[in-house]
mmCIF file of C-alpha atoms and ligand atoms in Angstrom:
data_model
loop_
_atom_site.group_PDB
_atom_site.id
_atom_site.type_symbol
_atom_site.label_atom_id
_atom_site.label_comp_id
_atom_site.label_asym_id
_atom_site.label_seq_id
_atom_site.Cartn_x
_atom_site.Cartn_y
_atom_site.Cartn_z
ATOM 1 C CA UNK A 7 96.817 178.353 158.134
ATOM 2 C CA UNK A 8 97.091 175.462 155.828
ATOM 3 C CA UNK A 9 95.306 172.159 155.889
ATOM 4 C CA UNK A 10 91.573 172.665 157.128
ATOM 5 C CA UNK A 11 90.089 171.146 154.010
ATOM 6 C CA UNK A 12 92.212 167.933 154.204
ATOM 7 C CA UNK A 13 91.555 167.307 157.953
ATOM 8 C CA UNK A 14 87.892 167.402 157.606
ATOM 9 C CA UNK A 15 87.731 165.582 154.436
ATOM 10 C CA UNK A 16 89.945 162.640 156.194
ATOM 11 C CA UNK A 17 87.221 162.545 158.619
ATOM 12 C CA UNK A 18 84.737 162.413 156.052
ATOM 13 C CA UNK A 19 83.382 166.074 156.789
ATOM 14 C CA UNK A 20 82.629 168.982 154.797
ATOM 15 C CA UNK A 21 85.455 171.460 154.519
ATOM 16 C CA UNK A 22 83.845 174.185 156.301
ATOM 17 C CA UNK A 23 84.046 171.735 159.538
ATOM 18 C CA UNK A 24 87.609 172.224 159.294
ATOM 19 C CA UNK A 25 87.880 175.789 158.946
ATOM 20 C CA UNK A 26 85.383 175.867 162.121
ATOM 21 C CA UNK A 27 87.942 173.631 163.797
ATOM 22 C CA UNK A 28 90.794 175.969 162.445
ATOM 23 C CA UNK A 29 88.891 178.979 164.047
ATOM 24 C CA UNK A 30 89.304 177.062 167.304
ATOM 25 C CA UNK A 31 93.133 176.888 166.589
ATOM 26 C CA UNK A 32 93.184 180.586 165.889
ATOM 27 C CA UNK A 33 91.412 181.460 169.334
ATOM 28 C CA UNK A 34 94.054 179.167 171.171
ATOM 29 C CA UNK A 35 97.079 180.386 169.121
ATOM 30 C CA UNK A 36 96.427 183.937 169.411
ATOM 31 C CA UNK A 37 95.913 183.327 173.265
ATOM 32 C CA UNK A 38 99.099 181.607 173.442
ATOM 33 C CA UNK A 39 101.176 184.090 171.538
ATOM 34 C CA UNK A 40 100.114 186.989 173.654
ATOM 35 C CA UNK A 41 100.930 184.735 176.952
ATOM 36 C CA UNK A 42 104.185 183.776 175.256
ATOM 37 C CA UNK A 43 105.181 187.760 174.831
ATOM 38 C CA UNK A 44 105.073 187.902 171.121
ATOM 39 C CA UNK A 45 105.060 191.252 169.818
ATOM 40 C CA UNK A 46 103.046 190.646 166.666
ATOM 41 C CA UNK A 47 101.462 187.665 164.994
ATOM 42 C CA UNK A 48 100.181 187.757 161.504
ATOM 43 C CA UNK A 49 97.521 185.319 159.954
ATOM 44 C CA UNK A 50 96.884 184.398 156.646
ATOM 45 C CA UNK A 51 93.264 183.895 156.986
ATOM 46 C CA UNK A 52 91.945 184.453 153.202
ATOM 47 C CA UNK A 53 93.878 185.074 150.094
ATOM 48 C CA UNK A 54 93.057 187.060 146.858
ATOM 49 C CA UNK A 55 92.961 183.667 145.195
ATOM 50 C CA UNK A 56 90.675 182.248 148.071
ATOM 51 C CA UNK A 57 87.826 184.227 146.282
ATOM 52 C CA UNK A 58 87.837 181.590 143.494
ATOM 53 C CA UNK A 59 86.796 178.681 146.013
ATOM 54 C CA UNK A 60 83.036 177.553 145.806
ATOM 55 C CA UNK A 61 80.651 180.199 146.651
ATOM 56 C CA UNK A 62 79.565 178.247 150.060
ATOM 57 C CA UNK A 63 82.782 177.910 151.413
ATOM 58 C CA UNK A 64 83.716 181.556 151.092
ATOM 59 C CA UNK A 65 80.613 182.712 152.494
ATOM 60 C CA UNK A 66 81.178 180.392 155.536
ATOM 61 C CA UNK A 67 84.696 181.505 156.009
ATOM 62 C CA UNK A 68 83.251 185.165 156.090
ATOM 63 C CA UNK A 69 80.699 183.915 158.653
ATOM 64 C CA UNK A 70 83.429 182.305 160.975
ATOM 65 C CA UNK A 71 85.726 185.273 160.366
ATOM 66 C CA UNK A 72 82.606 187.803 161.750
ATOM 67 C CA UNK A 73 81.969 185.228 164.639
ATOM 68 C CA UNK A 74 85.478 185.479 165.648
ATOM 69 C CA UNK A 75 85.836 189.175 165.586
ATOM 70 C CA UNK A 76 82.296 189.816 167.544
ATOM 71 C CA UNK A 77 83.097 186.993 170.271
ATOM 72 C CA UNK A 78 86.756 187.559 170.695
ATOM 73 C CA UNK A 79 86.505 191.314 171.233
ATOM 74 C CA UNK A 80 86.113 191.252 174.940
ATOM 75 C CA UNK A 81 89.228 188.908 175.118
ATOM 76 C CA UNK A 82 91.071 191.182 172.979
ATOM 77 C CA UNK A 83 90.397 194.309 175.064
ATOM 78 C CA UNK A 84 91.415 192.460 178.296
ATOM 79 C CA UNK A 85 94.595 191.450 176.985
ATOM 80 C CA UNK A 86 95.496 194.470 175.277
ATOM 81 C CA UNK A 87 95.512 192.930 171.659
ATOM 82 C CA UNK A 88 95.280 195.532 168.690
ATOM 83 C CA UNK A 89 93.665 194.012 165.545
ATOM 84 C CA UNK A 90 94.474 195.230 162.356
ATOM 85 C CA UNK A 91 94.018 193.788 158.746
ATOM 86 C CA UNK A 92 96.097 193.998 155.606
ATOM 87 C CA UNK A 93 94.892 192.998 152.063
ATOM 88 C CA UNK A 94 92.285 194.376 149.673
ATOM 89 C CA UNK A 95 89.431 194.365 152.580
ATOM 90 C CA UNK A 96 87.220 196.491 150.471
ATOM 91 C CA UNK A 97 86.367 193.395 148.414
ATOM 92 C CA UNK A 98 84.876 191.848 151.831
ATOM 93 C CA UNK A 99 81.302 191.579 152.180
ATOM 94 C CA UNK A 100 79.799 194.527 154.148
ATOM 95 C CA UNK A 101 78.845 192.827 157.123
ATOM 96 C CA UNK A 102 82.502 191.497 157.756
ATOM 97 C CA UNK A 103 84.127 194.941 156.910
ATOM 98 C CA UNK A 104 81.650 196.602 159.151
ATOM 99 C CA UNK A 105 82.821 194.171 162.024
ATOM 100 C CA UNK A 106 86.333 194.317 160.982
ATOM 101 C CA UNK A 107 86.452 198.342 161.155
ATOM 102 C CA UNK A 108 84.724 198.217 164.627
ATOM 103 C CA UNK A 109 87.039 195.583 166.083
ATOM 104 C CA UNK A 110 90.153 197.989 164.784
ATOM 105 C CA UNK A 111 88.844 200.776 166.274
ATOM 106 C CA UNK A 112 87.865 199.379 169.510
ATOM 107 C CA UNK A 113 91.303 198.050 169.960
ATOM 108 C CA UNK A 114 93.456 200.469 168.593
ATOM 109 C CA UNK A 115 95.096 201.272 172.070
ATOM 110 C CA UNK A 116 95.903 197.932 172.864
ATOM 111 C CA UNK A 117 99.691 197.808 173.428
ATOM 112 C CA UNK A 118 100.469 194.165 174.253
ATOM 113 C CA UNK A 119 100.352 192.549 170.899
ATOM 114 C CA UNK A 120 99.189 193.544 167.284
ATOM 115 C CA UNK A 121 97.338 190.621 165.687
ATOM 116 C CA UNK A 122 97.268 191.307 161.909
ATOM 117 C CA UNK A 123 94.691 189.371 159.666
ATOM 118 C CA UNK A 124 95.711 189.066 156.251
ATOM 119 C CA UNK A 125 92.349 189.267 154.180
ATOM 120 C CA UNK A 126 91.956 189.211 150.575
ATOM 121 C CA UNK A 127 95.980 189.586 150.667
ATOM 122 C CA UNK A 128 98.169 188.668 148.142
ATOM 123 C CA UNK A 129 102.092 189.395 148.395
ATOM 124 C CA UNK A 130 102.300 189.898 144.670
ATOM 125 C CA UNK A 131 99.327 192.194 144.602
ATOM 126 C CA UNK A 132 101.112 194.029 147.467
ATOM 127 C CA UNK A 133 104.193 194.593 145.651
ATOM 128 C CA UNK A 134 102.366 195.789 142.523
ATOM 129 C CA UNK A 135 100.144 198.379 144.572
ATOM 130 C CA UNK A 136 103.255 199.728 146.146
ATOM 131 C CA UNK A 137 105.039 200.044 142.450
ATOM 132 C CA UNK A 138 102.065 201.825 141.221
ATOM 133 C CA UNK A 139 101.922 204.254 144.095
ATOM 134 C CA UNK A 140 105.758 204.835 143.366
ATOM 135 C CA UNK A 141 105.596 205.185 139.759
ATOM 136 C CA UNK A 142 102.604 207.688 140.160
ATOM 137 C CA UNK A 143 104.912 209.863 142.567
ATOM 138 C CA UNK A 144 107.630 209.980 140.201
ATOM 139 C CA UNK A 145 105.040 210.779 137.195
ATOM 140 C CA UNK A 146 103.782 213.967 139.357
ATOM 141 C CA UNK A 147 107.564 214.632 140.093
ATOM 142 C CA UNK A 148 107.085 214.244 143.727
ATOM 143 C CA UNK A 149 109.612 211.329 143.904
ATOM 144 C CA UNK A 150 113.243 211.198 141.677
ATOM 145 C CA UNK A 151 113.913 207.614 140.652
ATOM 146 C CA UNK A 152 117.127 207.362 142.671
ATOM 147 C CA UNK A 153 114.893 207.975 145.810
ATOM 148 C CA UNK A 154 113.010 204.725 145.075
ATOM 149 C CA UNK A 155 115.067 202.742 147.845
ATOM 150 C CA UNK A 156 114.223 199.555 149.953
ATOM 151 C CA UNK A 157 112.882 202.186 152.809
ATOM 152 C CA UNK A 158 110.867 203.865 150.271
ATOM 153 C CA UNK A 159 109.347 200.682 149.171
ATOM 154 C CA UNK A 160 108.972 199.424 152.439
ATOM 155 C CA UNK A 161 107.010 202.505 153.274
ATOM 156 C CA UNK A 162 104.355 201.628 150.922
ATOM 157 C CA UNK A 163 103.669 198.117 152.040
ATOM 158 C CA UNK A 164 100.686 197.207 154.111
ATOM 159 C CA UNK A 165 103.071 196.022 157.177
ATOM 160 C CA UNK A 166 105.019 199.269 157.428
ATOM 161 C CA UNK A 167 104.016 199.816 161.247
ATOM 162 C CA UNK A 168 104.768 196.189 161.944
ATOM 163 C CA UNK A 169 108.123 194.836 163.149
ATOM 164 C CA UNK A 170 110.380 192.902 160.806
ATOM 165 C CA UNK A 171 109.028 189.550 159.943
ATOM 166 C CA UNK A 172 111.182 186.978 162.071
ATOM 167 C CA UNK A 173 109.327 183.582 161.572
ATOM 168 C CA UNK A 174 106.691 182.171 159.041
ATOM 169 C CA UNK A 175 105.223 178.992 160.255
ATOM 170 C CA UNK A 176 103.270 176.812 157.787
ATOM 171 C CA UNK A 177 101.014 174.058 158.615
ATOM 172 C CA UNK A 178 100.174 170.522 156.818
ATOM 173 C CA UNK A 179 103.511 170.157 155.234
ATOM 174 C CA UNK A 180 103.420 172.117 151.759
ATOM 175 C CA UNK A 181 106.799 173.735 151.171
ATOM 176 C CA UNK A 182 105.765 176.853 149.738
ATOM 177 C CA UNK A 183 104.864 180.486 150.570
ATOM 178 C CA UNK A 184 101.841 180.765 148.636
ATOM 179 C CA UNK A 185 101.858 184.504 147.725
ATOM 180 C CA UNK A 186 102.172 185.284 151.820
ATOM 181 C CA UNK A 187 104.098 188.416 152.811
ATOM 182 C CA UNK A 188 106.721 188.169 149.712
ATOM 183 C CA UNK A 189 108.456 191.320 150.372
ATOM 184 C CA UNK A 190 108.596 190.786 153.943
ATOM 185 C CA UNK A 191 110.058 187.095 153.991
ATOM 186 C CA UNK A 192 113.571 188.120 152.463
ATOM 187 C CA UNK A 193 115.222 187.129 155.443
ATOM 188 C CA UNK A 194 112.578 185.516 157.608
ATOM 189 C CA UNK A 195 113.086 181.872 159.154
ATOM 190 C CA UNK A 196 110.664 179.346 157.589
ATOM 191 C CA UNK A 197 109.307 176.573 159.859
ATOM 192 C CA UNK A 198 107.023 173.772 157.839
ATOM 193 C CA UNK A 199 105.195 171.494 160.044
ATOM 194 C CA UNK A 200 103.129 168.591 159.299
ATOM 195 C CA UNK A 201 100.450 169.202 161.664
ATOM 196 C CA UNK A 202 97.074 170.431 159.924
ATOM 197 C CA UNK A 203 96.028 174.009 161.274
ATOM 198 C CA UNK A 204 93.041 172.336 163.053
ATOM 199 C CA UNK A 205 95.499 170.590 165.402
ATOM 200 C CA UNK A 206 98.139 173.275 165.654
ATOM 201 C CA UNK A 207 97.885 174.730 169.054
ATOM 202 C CA UNK A 208 99.826 176.282 171.778
ATOM 203 C CA UNK A 209 102.328 173.300 172.115
ATOM 204 C CA UNK A 210 102.831 173.161 168.586
ATOM 205 C CA UNK A 211 103.435 177.023 168.642
ATOM 206 C CA UNK A 212 105.885 176.554 171.358
ATOM 207 C CA UNK A 213 107.941 174.033 169.382
ATOM 208 C CA UNK A 214 108.185 176.198 166.335
ATOM 209 C CA UNK A 215 109.373 178.926 168.392
ATOM 210 C CA UNK A 216 112.034 176.506 170.015
ATOM 211 C CA UNK A 217 113.137 175.848 166.589
ATOM 212 C CA UNK A 218 113.261 179.146 165.743
ATOM 213 C CA UNK A 219 115.614 180.106 168.872
ATOM 214 C CA UNK A 220 118.010 177.400 167.402
ATOM 215 C CA UNK A 221 118.350 178.869 163.883
ATOM 216 C CA UNK A 222 121.534 181.185 162.939
ATOM 217 C CA UNK A 223 120.374 184.152 161.328
ATOM 218 C CA UNK A 224 123.341 185.449 159.158
ATOM 219 C CA UNK A 225 121.480 188.300 156.662
ATOM 220 C CA UNK A 226 124.127 186.958 154.075
ATOM 221 C CA UNK A 227 127.152 187.282 156.547
ATOM 222 C CA UNK A 228 129.281 184.413 157.782
ATOM 223 C CA UNK A 229 129.088 183.156 161.391
ATOM 224 C CA UNK A 230 132.575 184.544 162.085
ATOM 225 C CA UNK A 231 131.379 188.042 160.743
ATOM 226 C CA UNK A 232 128.602 188.198 163.119
ATOM 227 C CA UNK A 233 130.838 186.870 166.303
ATOM 228 C CA UNK A 234 133.473 189.454 165.377
ATOM 229 C CA UNK A 235 130.963 192.019 165.479
ATOM 230 C CA UNK A 236 129.586 190.845 168.868
ATOM 231 C CA UNK A 237 126.190 190.076 167.667
ATOM 232 C CA UNK A 238 124.232 187.275 168.675
ATOM 233 C CA UNK A 239 123.426 185.291 165.194
ATOM 234 C CA UNK A 240 120.647 183.494 166.690
ATOM 235 C CA UNK A 241 117.534 185.079 167.902
HETATM 236 C C1 FPP B 321 93.502 177.062 154.088
HETATM 237 O O1 FPP B 321 93.242 175.598 154.328
HETATM 238 C C2 FPP B 321 92.755 177.625 155.261
HETATM 239 C C3 FPP B 321 91.953 178.814 154.697
HETATM 240 C C4 FPP B 321 91.872 179.142 153.220
HETATM 241 C C5 FPP B 321 91.095 179.686 155.670
HETATM 242 C C6 FPP B 321 91.654 179.858 157.180
HETATM 243 C C7 FPP B 321 90.473 180.147 157.852
HETATM 244 C C8 FPP B 321 90.437 179.832 159.175
HETATM 245 C C9 FPP B 321 91.256 178.926 160.091
HETATM 246 C C10 FPP B 321 89.117 180.292 159.833
HETATM 247 C C11 FPP B 321 88.561 181.692 159.904
HETATM 248 C C12 FPP B 321 89.757 182.527 160.400
HETATM 249 C C13 FPP B 321 89.743 183.378 161.400
HETATM 250 C C14 FPP B 321 90.871 184.202 161.521
HETATM 251 C C15 FPP B 321 88.728 183.157 162.655
HETATM 252 P P1 FPP B 321 92.776 174.816 152.908
HETATM 253 O O2 FPP B 321 91.168 175.162 153.103
HETATM 254 O O3 FPP B 321 93.482 175.490 151.965
HETATM 255 O O4 FPP B 321 92.941 173.349 153.560
HETATM 256 P P2 FPP B 321 93.299 172.078 152.733
HETATM 257 O O5 FPP B 321 94.768 172.685 151.743
HETATM 258 O O6 FPP B 321 93.532 171.095 153.367
HETATM 259 O O7 FPP B 321 92.679 172.137 151.430
#
């Protein structure tokens, strides 16, 4: 959800105002995703590296997160949205952690869409954590080195219960992943839009999904091989 700061600075406003407008986009995009029938939506709301931002910006973001969780709970329940989080959430301030736990608990029966907030999240950190867990199991003799497979690794990721990642949307034009879902991104489609996150709403999401629908996903095979298998190569 990139571009909040620049959006505000362009208007001569403090960065936090950009984040507040970004929180409105979160509400709009989550509602739209649910209406459009998406199974899962993951939002990169706060990275491990974001802890190094100025203290007032970090605190402002935590407050926006808290407000969002508190205000949106009735809507999540009404729409069958199940909220979960990925990342080193233990680092979040107590008031946010508690609200997060309450929301996750209250929405756990939701079967409409899984909304995942990546909080204090880093893709490299996730990979290191999984590797460490595997190393510990191997050293205890609970896992043999030849049992270290992709599936075994996948089971140690935060996203093990989520469907495979199909599409990553990056707003505000930067052509990089910025430590987001690095393992999961292997075969995901990437769409980068110039629109800053505060201006990214339902129409922009629909445009990205249409673009995704026209992509050919070949997973290393040729179009002919996919056609011969009778598999649809586009989503
Ligand atoms: C990146 O933009 C955005 C963030 C670090 C925070 C995203 C947070 C929100 C949209 C609001 C709170 C979240 C929820 C789920 C309610 P940037 O600040 O790096 O923008 P810039 O690159 O233009 O400086």
